[in-house]
PDB file of C-alpha atoms and ligand atoms in Angstrom:
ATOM      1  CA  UNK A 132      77.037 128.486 111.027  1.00  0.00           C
ATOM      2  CA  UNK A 133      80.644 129.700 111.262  1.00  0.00           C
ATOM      3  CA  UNK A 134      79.909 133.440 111.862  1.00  0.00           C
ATOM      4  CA  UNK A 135      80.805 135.301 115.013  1.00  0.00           C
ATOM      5  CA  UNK A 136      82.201 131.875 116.020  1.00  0.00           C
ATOM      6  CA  UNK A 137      85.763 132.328 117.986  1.00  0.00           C
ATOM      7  CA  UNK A 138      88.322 129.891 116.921  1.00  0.00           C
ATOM      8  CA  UNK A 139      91.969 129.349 118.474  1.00  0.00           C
ATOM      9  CA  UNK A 140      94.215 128.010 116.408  1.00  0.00           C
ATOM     10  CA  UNK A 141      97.886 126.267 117.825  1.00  0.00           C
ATOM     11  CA  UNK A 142     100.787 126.647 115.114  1.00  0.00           C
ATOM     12  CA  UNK A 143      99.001 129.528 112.630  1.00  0.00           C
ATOM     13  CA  UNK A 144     102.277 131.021 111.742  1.00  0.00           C
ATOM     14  CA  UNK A 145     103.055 128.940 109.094  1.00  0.00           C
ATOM     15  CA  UNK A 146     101.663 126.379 106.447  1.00  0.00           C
ATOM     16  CA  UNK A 147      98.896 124.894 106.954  1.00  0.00           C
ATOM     17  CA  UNK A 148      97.647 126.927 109.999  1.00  0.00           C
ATOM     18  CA  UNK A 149      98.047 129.792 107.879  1.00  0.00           C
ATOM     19  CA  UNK A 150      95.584 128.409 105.142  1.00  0.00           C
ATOM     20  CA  UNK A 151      93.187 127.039 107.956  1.00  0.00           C
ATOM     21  CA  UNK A 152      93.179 131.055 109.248  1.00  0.00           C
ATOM     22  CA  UNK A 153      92.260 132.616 106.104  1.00  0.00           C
ATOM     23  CA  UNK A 154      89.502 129.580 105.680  1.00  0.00           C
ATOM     24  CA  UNK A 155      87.881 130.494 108.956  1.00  0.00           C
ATOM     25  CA  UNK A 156      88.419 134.196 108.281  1.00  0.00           C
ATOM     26  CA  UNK A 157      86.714 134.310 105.137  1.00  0.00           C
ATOM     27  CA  UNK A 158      84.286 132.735 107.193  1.00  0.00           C
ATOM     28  CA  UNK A 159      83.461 135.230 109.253  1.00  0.00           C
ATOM     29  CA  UNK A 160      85.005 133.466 112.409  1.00  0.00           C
ATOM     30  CA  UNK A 161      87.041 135.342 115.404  1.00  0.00           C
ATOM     31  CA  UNK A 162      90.546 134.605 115.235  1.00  0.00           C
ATOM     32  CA  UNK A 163      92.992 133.332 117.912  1.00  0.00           C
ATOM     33  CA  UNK A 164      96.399 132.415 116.351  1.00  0.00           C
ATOM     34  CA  UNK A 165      99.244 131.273 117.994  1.00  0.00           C
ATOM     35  CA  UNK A 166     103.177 130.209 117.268  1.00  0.00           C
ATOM     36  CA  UNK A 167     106.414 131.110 118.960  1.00  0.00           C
ATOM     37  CA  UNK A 168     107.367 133.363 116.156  1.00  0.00           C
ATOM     38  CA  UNK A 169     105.968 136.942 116.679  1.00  0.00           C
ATOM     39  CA  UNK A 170     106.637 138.698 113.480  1.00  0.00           C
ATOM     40  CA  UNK A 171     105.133 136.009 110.898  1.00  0.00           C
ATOM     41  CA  UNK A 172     102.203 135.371 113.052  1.00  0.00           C
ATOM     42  CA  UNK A 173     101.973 139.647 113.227  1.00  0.00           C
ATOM     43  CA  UNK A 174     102.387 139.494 109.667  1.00  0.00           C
ATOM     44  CA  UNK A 175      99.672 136.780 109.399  1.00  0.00           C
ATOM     45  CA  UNK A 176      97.104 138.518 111.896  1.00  0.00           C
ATOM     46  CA  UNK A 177      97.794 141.603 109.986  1.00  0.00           C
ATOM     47  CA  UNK A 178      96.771 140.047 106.421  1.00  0.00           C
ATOM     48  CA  UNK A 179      93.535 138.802 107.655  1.00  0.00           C
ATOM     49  CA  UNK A 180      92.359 142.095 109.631  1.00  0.00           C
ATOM     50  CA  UNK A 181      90.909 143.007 112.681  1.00  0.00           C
ATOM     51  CA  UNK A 182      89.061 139.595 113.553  1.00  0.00           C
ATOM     52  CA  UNK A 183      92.262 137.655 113.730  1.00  0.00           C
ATOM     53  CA  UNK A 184      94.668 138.358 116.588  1.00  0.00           C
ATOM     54  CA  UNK A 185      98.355 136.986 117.215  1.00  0.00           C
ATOM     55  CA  UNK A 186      99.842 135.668 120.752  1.00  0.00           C
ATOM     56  CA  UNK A 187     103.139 134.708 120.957  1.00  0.00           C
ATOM     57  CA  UNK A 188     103.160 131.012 122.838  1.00  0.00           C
ATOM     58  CA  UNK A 189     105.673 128.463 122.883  1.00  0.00           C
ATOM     59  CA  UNK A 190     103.383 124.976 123.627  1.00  0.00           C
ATOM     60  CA  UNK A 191     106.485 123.578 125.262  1.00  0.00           C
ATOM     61  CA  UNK A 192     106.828 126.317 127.858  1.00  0.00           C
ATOM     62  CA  UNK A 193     103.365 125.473 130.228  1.00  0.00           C
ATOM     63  CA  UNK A 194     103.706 128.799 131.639  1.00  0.00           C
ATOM     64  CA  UNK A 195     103.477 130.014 128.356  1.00  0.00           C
ATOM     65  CA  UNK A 196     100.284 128.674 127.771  1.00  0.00           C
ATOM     66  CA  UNK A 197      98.519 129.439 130.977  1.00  0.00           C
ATOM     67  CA  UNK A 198     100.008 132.530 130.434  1.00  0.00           C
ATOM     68  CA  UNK A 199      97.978 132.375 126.598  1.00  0.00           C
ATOM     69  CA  UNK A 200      94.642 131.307 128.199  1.00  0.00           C
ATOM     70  CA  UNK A 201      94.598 134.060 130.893  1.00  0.00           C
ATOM     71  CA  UNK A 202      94.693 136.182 128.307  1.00  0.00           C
ATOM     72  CA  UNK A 203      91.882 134.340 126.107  1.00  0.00           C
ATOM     73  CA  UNK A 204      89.989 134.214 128.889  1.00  0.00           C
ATOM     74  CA  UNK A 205      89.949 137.306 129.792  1.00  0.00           C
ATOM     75  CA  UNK A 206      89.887 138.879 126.382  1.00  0.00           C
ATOM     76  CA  UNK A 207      87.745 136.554 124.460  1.00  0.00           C
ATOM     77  CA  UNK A 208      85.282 135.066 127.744  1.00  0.00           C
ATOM     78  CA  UNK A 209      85.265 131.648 126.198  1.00  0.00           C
ATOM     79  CA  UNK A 210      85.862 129.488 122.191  1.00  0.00           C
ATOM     80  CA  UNK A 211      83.767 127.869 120.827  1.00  0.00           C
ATOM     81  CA  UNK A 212      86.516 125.663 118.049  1.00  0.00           C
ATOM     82  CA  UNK A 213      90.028 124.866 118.524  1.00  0.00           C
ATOM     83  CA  UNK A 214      92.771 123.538 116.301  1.00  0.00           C
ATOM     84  CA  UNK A 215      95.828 121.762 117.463  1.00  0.00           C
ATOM     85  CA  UNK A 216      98.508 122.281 114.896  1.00  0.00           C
ATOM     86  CA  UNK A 217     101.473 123.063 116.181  1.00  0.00           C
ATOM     87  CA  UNK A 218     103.754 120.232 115.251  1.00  0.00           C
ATOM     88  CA  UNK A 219     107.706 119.194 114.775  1.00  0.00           C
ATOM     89  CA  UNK A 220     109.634 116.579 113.132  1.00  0.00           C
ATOM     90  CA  UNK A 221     113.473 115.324 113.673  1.00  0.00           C
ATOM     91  CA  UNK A 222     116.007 114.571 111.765  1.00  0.00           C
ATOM     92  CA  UNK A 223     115.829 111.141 110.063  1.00  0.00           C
ATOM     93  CA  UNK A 224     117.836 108.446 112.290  1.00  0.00           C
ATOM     94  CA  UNK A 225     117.336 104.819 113.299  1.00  0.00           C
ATOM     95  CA  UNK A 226     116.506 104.386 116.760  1.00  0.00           C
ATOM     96  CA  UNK A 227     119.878 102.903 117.482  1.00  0.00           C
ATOM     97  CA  UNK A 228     120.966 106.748 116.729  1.00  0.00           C
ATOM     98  CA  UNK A 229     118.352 108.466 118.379  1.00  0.00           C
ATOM     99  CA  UNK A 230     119.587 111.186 120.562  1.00  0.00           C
ATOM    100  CA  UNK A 231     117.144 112.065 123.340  1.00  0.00           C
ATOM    101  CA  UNK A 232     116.874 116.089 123.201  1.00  0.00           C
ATOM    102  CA  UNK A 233     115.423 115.783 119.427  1.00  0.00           C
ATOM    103  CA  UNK A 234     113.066 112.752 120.854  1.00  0.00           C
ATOM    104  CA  UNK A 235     112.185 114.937 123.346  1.00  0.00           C
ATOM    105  CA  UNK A 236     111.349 118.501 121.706  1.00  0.00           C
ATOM    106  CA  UNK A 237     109.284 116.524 119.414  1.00  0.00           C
ATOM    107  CA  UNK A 238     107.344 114.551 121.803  1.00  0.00           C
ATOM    108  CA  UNK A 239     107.148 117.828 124.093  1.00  0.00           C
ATOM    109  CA  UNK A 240     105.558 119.877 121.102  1.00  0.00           C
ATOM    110  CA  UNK A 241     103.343 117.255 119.453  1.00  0.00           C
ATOM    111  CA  UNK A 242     102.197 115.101 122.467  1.00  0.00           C
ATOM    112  CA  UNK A 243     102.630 116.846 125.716  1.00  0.00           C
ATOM    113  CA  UNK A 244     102.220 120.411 124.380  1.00  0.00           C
ATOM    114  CA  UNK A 245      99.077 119.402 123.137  1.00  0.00           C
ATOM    115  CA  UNK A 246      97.743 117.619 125.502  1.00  0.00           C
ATOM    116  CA  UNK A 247      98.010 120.729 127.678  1.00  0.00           C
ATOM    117  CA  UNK A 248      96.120 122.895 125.054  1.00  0.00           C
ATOM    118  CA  UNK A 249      93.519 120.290 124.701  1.00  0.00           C
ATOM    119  CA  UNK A 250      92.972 120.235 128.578  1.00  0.00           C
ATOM    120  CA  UNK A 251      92.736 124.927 128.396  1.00  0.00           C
ATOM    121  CA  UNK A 252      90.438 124.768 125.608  1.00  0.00           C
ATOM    122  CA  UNK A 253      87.902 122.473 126.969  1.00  0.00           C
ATOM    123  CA  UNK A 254      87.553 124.918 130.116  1.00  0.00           C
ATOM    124  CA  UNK A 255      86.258 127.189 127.690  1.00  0.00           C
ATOM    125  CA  UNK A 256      84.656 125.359 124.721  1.00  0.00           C
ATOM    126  CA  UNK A 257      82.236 123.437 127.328  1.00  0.00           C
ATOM    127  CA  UNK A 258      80.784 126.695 128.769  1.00  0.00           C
ATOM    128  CA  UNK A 259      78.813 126.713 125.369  1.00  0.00           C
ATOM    129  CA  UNK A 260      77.003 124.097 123.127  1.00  0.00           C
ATOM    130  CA  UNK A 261      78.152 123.041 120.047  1.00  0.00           C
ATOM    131  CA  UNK A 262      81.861 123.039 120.519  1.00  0.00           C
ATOM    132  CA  UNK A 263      84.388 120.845 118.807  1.00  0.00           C
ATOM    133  CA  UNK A 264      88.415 120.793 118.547  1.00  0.00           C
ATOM    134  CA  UNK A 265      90.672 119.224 115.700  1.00  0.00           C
ATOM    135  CA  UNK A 266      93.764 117.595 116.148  1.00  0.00           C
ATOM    136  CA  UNK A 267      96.072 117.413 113.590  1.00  0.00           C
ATOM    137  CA  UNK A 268      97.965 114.104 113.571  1.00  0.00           C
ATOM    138  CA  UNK A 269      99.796 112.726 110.436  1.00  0.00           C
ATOM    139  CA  UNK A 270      99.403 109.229 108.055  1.00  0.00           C
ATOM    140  CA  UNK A 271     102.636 108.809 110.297  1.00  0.00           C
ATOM    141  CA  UNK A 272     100.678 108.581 113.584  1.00  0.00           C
ATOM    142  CA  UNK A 273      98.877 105.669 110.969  1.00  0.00           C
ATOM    143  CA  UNK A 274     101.401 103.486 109.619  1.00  0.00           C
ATOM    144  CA  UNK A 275     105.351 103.340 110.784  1.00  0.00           C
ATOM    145  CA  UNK A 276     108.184 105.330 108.696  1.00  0.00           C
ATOM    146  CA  UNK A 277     111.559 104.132 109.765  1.00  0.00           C
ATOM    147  CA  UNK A 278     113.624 106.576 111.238  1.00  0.00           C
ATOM    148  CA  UNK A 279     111.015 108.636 112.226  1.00  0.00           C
ATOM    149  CA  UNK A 280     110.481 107.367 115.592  1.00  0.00           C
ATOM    150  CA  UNK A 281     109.893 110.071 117.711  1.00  0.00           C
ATOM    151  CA  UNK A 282     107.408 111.735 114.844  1.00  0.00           C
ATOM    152  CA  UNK A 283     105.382 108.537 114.412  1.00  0.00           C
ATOM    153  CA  UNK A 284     105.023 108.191 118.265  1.00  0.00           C
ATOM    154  CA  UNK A 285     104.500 111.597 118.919  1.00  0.00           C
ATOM    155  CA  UNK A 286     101.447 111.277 116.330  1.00  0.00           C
ATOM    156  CA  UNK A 287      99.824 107.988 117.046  1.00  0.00           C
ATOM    157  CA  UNK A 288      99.476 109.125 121.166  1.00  0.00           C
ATOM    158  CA  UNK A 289      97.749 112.109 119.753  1.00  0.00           C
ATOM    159  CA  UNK A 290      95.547 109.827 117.923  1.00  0.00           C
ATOM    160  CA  UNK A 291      94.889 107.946 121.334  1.00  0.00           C
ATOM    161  CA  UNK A 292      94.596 111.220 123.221  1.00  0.00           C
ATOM    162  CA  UNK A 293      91.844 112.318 120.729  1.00  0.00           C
ATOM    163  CA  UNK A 294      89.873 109.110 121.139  1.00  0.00           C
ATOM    164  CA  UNK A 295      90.039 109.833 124.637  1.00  0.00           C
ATOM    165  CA  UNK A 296      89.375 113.450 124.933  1.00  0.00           C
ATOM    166  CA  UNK A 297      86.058 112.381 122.674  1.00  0.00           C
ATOM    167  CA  UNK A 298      84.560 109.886 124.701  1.00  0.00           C
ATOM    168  CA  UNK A 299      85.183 111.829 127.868  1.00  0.00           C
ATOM    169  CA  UNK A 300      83.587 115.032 126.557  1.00  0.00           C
ATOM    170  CA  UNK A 301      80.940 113.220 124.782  1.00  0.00           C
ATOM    171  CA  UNK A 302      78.169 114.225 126.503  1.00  0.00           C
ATOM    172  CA  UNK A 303      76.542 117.237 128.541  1.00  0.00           C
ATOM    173  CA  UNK A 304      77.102 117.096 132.254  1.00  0.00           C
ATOM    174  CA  UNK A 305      77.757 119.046 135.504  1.00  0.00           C
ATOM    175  CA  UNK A 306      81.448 119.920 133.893  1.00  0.00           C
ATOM    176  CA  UNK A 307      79.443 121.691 130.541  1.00  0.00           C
ATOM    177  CA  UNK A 308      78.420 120.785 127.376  1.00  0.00           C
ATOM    178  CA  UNK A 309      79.578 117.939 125.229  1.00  0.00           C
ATOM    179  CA  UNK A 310      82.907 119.196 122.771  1.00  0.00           C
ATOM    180  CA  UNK A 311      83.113 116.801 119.824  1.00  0.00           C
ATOM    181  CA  UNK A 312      86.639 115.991 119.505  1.00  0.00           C
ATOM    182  CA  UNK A 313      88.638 114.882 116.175  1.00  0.00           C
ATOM    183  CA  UNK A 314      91.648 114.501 114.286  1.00  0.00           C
ATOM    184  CA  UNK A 315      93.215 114.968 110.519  1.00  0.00           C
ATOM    185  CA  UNK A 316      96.100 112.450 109.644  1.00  0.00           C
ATOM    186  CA  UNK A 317      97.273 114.418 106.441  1.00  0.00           C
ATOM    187  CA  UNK A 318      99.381 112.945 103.887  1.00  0.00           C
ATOM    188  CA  UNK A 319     102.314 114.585 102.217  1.00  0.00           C
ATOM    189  CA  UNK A 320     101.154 118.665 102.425  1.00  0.00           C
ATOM    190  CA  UNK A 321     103.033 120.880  99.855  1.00  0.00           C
ATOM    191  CA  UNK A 322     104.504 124.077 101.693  1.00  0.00           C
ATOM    192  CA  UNK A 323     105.176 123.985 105.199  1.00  0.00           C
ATOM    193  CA  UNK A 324     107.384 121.211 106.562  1.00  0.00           C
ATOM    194  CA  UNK A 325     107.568 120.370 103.130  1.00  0.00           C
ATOM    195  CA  UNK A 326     109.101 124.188 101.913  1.00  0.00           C
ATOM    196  CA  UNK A 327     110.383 123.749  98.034  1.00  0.00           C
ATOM    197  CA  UNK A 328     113.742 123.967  99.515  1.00  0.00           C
ATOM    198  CA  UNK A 329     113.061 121.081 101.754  1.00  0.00           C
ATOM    199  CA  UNK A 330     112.188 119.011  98.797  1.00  0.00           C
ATOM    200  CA  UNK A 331     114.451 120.091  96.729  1.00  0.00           C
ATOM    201  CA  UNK A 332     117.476 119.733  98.636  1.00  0.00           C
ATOM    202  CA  UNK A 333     116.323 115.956  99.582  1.00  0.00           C
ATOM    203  CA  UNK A 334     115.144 114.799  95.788  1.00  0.00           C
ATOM    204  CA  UNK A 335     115.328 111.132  96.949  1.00  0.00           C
ATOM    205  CA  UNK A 336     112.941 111.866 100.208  1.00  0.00           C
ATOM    206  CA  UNK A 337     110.568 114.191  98.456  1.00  0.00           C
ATOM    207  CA  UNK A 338     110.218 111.227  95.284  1.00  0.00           C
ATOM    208  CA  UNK A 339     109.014 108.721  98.129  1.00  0.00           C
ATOM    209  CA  UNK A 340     106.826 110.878  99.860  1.00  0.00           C
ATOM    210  CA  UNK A 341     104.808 110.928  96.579  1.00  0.00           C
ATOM    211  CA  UNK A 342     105.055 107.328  95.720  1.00  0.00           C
ATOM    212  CA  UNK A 343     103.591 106.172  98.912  1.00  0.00           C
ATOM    213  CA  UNK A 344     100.422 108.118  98.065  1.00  0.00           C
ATOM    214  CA  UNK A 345      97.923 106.697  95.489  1.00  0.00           C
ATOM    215  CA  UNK A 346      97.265 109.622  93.516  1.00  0.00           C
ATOM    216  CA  UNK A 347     101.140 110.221  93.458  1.00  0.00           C
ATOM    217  CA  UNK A 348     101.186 113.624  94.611  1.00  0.00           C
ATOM    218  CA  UNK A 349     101.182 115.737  97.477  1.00  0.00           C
ATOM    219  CA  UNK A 350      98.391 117.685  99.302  1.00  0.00           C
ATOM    220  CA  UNK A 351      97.404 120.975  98.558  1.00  0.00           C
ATOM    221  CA  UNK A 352      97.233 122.891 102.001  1.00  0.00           C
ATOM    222  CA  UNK A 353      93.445 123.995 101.412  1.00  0.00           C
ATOM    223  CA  UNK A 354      93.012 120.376 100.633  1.00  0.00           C
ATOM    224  CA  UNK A 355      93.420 119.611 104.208  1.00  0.00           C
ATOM    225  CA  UNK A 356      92.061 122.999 105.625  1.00  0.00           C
ATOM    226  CA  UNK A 357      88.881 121.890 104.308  1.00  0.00           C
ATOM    227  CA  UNK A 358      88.937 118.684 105.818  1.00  0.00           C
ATOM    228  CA  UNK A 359      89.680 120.654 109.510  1.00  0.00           C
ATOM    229  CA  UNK A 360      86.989 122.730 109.067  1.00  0.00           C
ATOM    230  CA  UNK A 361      84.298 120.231 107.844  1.00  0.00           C
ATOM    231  CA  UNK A 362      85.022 118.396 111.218  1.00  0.00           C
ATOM    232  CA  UNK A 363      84.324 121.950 113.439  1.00  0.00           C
ATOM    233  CA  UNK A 364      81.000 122.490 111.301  1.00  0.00           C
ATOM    234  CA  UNK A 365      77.744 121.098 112.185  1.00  0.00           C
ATOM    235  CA  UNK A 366      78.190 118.992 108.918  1.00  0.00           C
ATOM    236  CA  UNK A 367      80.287 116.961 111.228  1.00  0.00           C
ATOM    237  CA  UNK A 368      77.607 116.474 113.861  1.00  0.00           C
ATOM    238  CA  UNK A 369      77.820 112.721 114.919  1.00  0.00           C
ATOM    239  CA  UNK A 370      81.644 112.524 114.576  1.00  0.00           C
ATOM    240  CA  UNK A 371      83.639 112.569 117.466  1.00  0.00           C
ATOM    241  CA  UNK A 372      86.397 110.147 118.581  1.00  0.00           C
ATOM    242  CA  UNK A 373      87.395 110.178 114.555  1.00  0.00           C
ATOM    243  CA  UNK A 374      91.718 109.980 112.835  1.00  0.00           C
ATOM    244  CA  UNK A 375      90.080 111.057 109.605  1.00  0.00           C
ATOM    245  CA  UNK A 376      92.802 110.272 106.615  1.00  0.00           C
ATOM    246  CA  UNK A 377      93.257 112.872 104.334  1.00  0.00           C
ATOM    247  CA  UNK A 378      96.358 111.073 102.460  1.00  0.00           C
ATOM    248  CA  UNK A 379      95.862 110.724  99.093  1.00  0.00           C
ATOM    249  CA  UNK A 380      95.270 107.349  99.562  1.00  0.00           C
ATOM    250  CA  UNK A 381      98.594 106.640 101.717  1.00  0.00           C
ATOM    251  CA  UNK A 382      96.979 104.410 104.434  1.00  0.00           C
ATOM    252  CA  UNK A 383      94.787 102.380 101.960  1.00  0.00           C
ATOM    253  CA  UNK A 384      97.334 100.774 100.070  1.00  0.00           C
ATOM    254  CA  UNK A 385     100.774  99.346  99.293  1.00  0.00           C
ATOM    255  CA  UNK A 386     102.485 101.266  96.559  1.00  0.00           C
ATOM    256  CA  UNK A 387     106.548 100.892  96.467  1.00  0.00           C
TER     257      UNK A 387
HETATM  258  N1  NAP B  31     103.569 119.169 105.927  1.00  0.00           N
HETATM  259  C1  NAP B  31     103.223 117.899 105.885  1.00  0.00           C
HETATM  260  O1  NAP B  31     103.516 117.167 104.928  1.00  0.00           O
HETATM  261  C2  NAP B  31     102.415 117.304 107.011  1.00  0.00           C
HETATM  262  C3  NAP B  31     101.892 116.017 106.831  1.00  0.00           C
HETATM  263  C4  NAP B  31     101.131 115.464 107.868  1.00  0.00           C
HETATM  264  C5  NAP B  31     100.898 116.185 109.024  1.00  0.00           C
HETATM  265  N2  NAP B  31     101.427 117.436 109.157  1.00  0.00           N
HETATM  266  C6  NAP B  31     101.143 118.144 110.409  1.00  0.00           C
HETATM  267  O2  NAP B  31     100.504 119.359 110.082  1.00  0.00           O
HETATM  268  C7  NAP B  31     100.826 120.358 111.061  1.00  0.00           C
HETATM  269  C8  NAP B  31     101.299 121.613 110.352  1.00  0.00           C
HETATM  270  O3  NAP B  31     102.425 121.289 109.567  1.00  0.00           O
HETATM  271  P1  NAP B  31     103.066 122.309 108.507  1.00  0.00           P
HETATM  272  O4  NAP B  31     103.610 121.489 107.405  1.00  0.00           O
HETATM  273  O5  NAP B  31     102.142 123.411 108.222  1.00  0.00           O
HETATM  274  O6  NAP B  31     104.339 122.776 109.359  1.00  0.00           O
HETATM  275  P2  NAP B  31     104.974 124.190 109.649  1.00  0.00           P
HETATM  276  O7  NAP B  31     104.833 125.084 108.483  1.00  0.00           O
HETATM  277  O8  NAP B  31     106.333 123.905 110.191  1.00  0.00           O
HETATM  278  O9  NAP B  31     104.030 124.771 110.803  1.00  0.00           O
HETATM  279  C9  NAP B  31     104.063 124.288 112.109  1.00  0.00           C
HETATM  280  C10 NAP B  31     103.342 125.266 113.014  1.00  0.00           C
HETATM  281  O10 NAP B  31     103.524 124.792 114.358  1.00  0.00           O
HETATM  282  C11 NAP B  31     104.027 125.845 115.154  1.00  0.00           C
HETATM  283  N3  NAP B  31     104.856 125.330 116.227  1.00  0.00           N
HETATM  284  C12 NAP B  31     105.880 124.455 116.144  1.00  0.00           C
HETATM  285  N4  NAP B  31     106.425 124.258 117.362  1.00  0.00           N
HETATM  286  C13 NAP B  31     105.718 125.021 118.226  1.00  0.00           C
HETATM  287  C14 NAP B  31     105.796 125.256 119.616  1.00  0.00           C
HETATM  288  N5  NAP B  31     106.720 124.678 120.400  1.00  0.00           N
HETATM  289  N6  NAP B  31     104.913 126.108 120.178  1.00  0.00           N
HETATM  290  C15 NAP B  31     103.971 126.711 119.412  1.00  0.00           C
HETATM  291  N7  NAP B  31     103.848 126.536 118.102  1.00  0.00           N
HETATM  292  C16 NAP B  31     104.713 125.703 117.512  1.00  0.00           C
HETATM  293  C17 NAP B  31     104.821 126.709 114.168  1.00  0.00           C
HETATM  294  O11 NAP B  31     104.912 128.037 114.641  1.00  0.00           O
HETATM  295  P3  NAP B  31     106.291 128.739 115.116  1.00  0.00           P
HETATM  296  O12 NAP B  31     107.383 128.266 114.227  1.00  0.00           O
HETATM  297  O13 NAP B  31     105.963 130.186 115.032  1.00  0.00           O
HETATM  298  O14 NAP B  31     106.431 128.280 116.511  1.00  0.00           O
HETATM  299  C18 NAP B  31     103.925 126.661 112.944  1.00  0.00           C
HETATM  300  O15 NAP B  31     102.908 127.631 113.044  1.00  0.00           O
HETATM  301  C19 NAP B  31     101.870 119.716 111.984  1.00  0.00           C
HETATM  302  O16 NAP B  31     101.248 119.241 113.154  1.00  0.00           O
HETATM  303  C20 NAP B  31     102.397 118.545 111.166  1.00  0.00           C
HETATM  304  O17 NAP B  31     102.882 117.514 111.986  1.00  0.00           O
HETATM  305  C21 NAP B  31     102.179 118.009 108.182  1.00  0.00           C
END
């Protein structure tokens, strides 16, 4: 299903990008990673082999991107899956605090970053059938964390922007063939964002993040990798439109 397939992926430098490569790769799938750090997405190109390539791209630079889908285009001719992972938080602080450069770096990575991937890829996913892109949102983008205001906005739009990216690529027309278009909201992921330095230098924080969840603990990253690549696959055939939850149980519940 997945062999031969080409596969960009936003944000593979680190975390969970990094697990969703070596997923795909042991998949057989062509690799296009991205991040704005150019020796661990070398280093993370260079562990998977020749199938996986890294290019340095900075989502909130749109000259950066064109520059990265020249370069696909020309190089690669045209994808068949995408994943949107790049993604930022800010510091914790009540809106009253809120200082608009860290509002703004996070909406410019998460929201309008994306939305300017989403709009490259589908030039080159609808020149073939069966393609699909994943968003990954957050159980933030679900239900409201206080002083996380520019995270939890930057994450529900992209829920919204999936929605609509679905329903306007639904079907095949004079534009190309239909892309089916979803998005993870992960819970609490271990690694990444959440490094054991992170959590251990905020004890407090990291106890909450696992209360909220009902199975009182945190993600593993392949746990959510899995759940990515399900919704590329052909198992995923009549979803499109979809925030799946992948939270542990976050968003069903009250916990605390
Ligand atoms: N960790 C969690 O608990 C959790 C929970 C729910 C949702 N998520 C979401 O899952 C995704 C991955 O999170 P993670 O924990 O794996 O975080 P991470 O380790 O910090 O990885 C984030 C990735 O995004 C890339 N990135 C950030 N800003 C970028 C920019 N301006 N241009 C291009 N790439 C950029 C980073 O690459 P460079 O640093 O090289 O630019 C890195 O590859 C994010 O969208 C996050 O919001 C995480």
């Amino acid at each position: 299903m997945f062999s031969n397939k080409k596969c960009l992926i936003i944000g593979a430098s680190s975390g969970l990008g990094i697990e969703c490569a070596n997923l795909l790769a042991e998949l057989n799938v062509e690799l296009i990673l991205t991040g704005r750090d150019k020796d661990r997405g070398n280093e993370v190109a260079r562990n998977i082999g020749k199938s996986a390539k890294f290019y340095q791209c900075d989502i909130t630079k749109p000259e950066q991107i064109d520059f990265l889908f020249e370069n696909i285009k020309s190089n690669y001719g045209c994808l068949h899956y995408a994943i949107n992972n790049a993604g930022v938080t800010a510091p914790r602080k009540p809106i009253i605090d809120i200082d608009f450069l860290s509002w703004s770096q996070v909406i410019n990575t998460n929201l309008n970053g994306v939305l300017q991937c989403i709009k490259n890829e589908l030039r080159l996913i609808r020149t073939i059938p069966g393609g699909a892109i994943v968003n990954v949102s957050s159980c933030a983008g679900v239900l409201a964390i206080p002083d996380q205001a520019s995270y939890c906005v930057s994450k529900s739009a992209l829920n919204m922007l999936t929605k609509i990216a679905a329903i306007e690529n639904a079907q095949d027309n004079n534009n190309g063939y239909a892309v089916r278009i979803n998005a993870v909201a992960p819970g609490p992921i271990l690694g990444g964002m959440n490094s054991i330095e992170r959590l251990k230098s905020n004890p407090e924080n990291t106890k909450r993040k696992i209360e909220v969840t009902a199975m009182k603990r945190m993600a593993r990253p392949n746990e959510i990798a899995r759940a990515i690549i399900f919704l590329l696959s052909t198992g995923a055939s009549y979803m499109t439109g979809s925030i799946v939850d992948v939270d542990g149980g976050y968003s069903s519940g009250k916990y605390s």
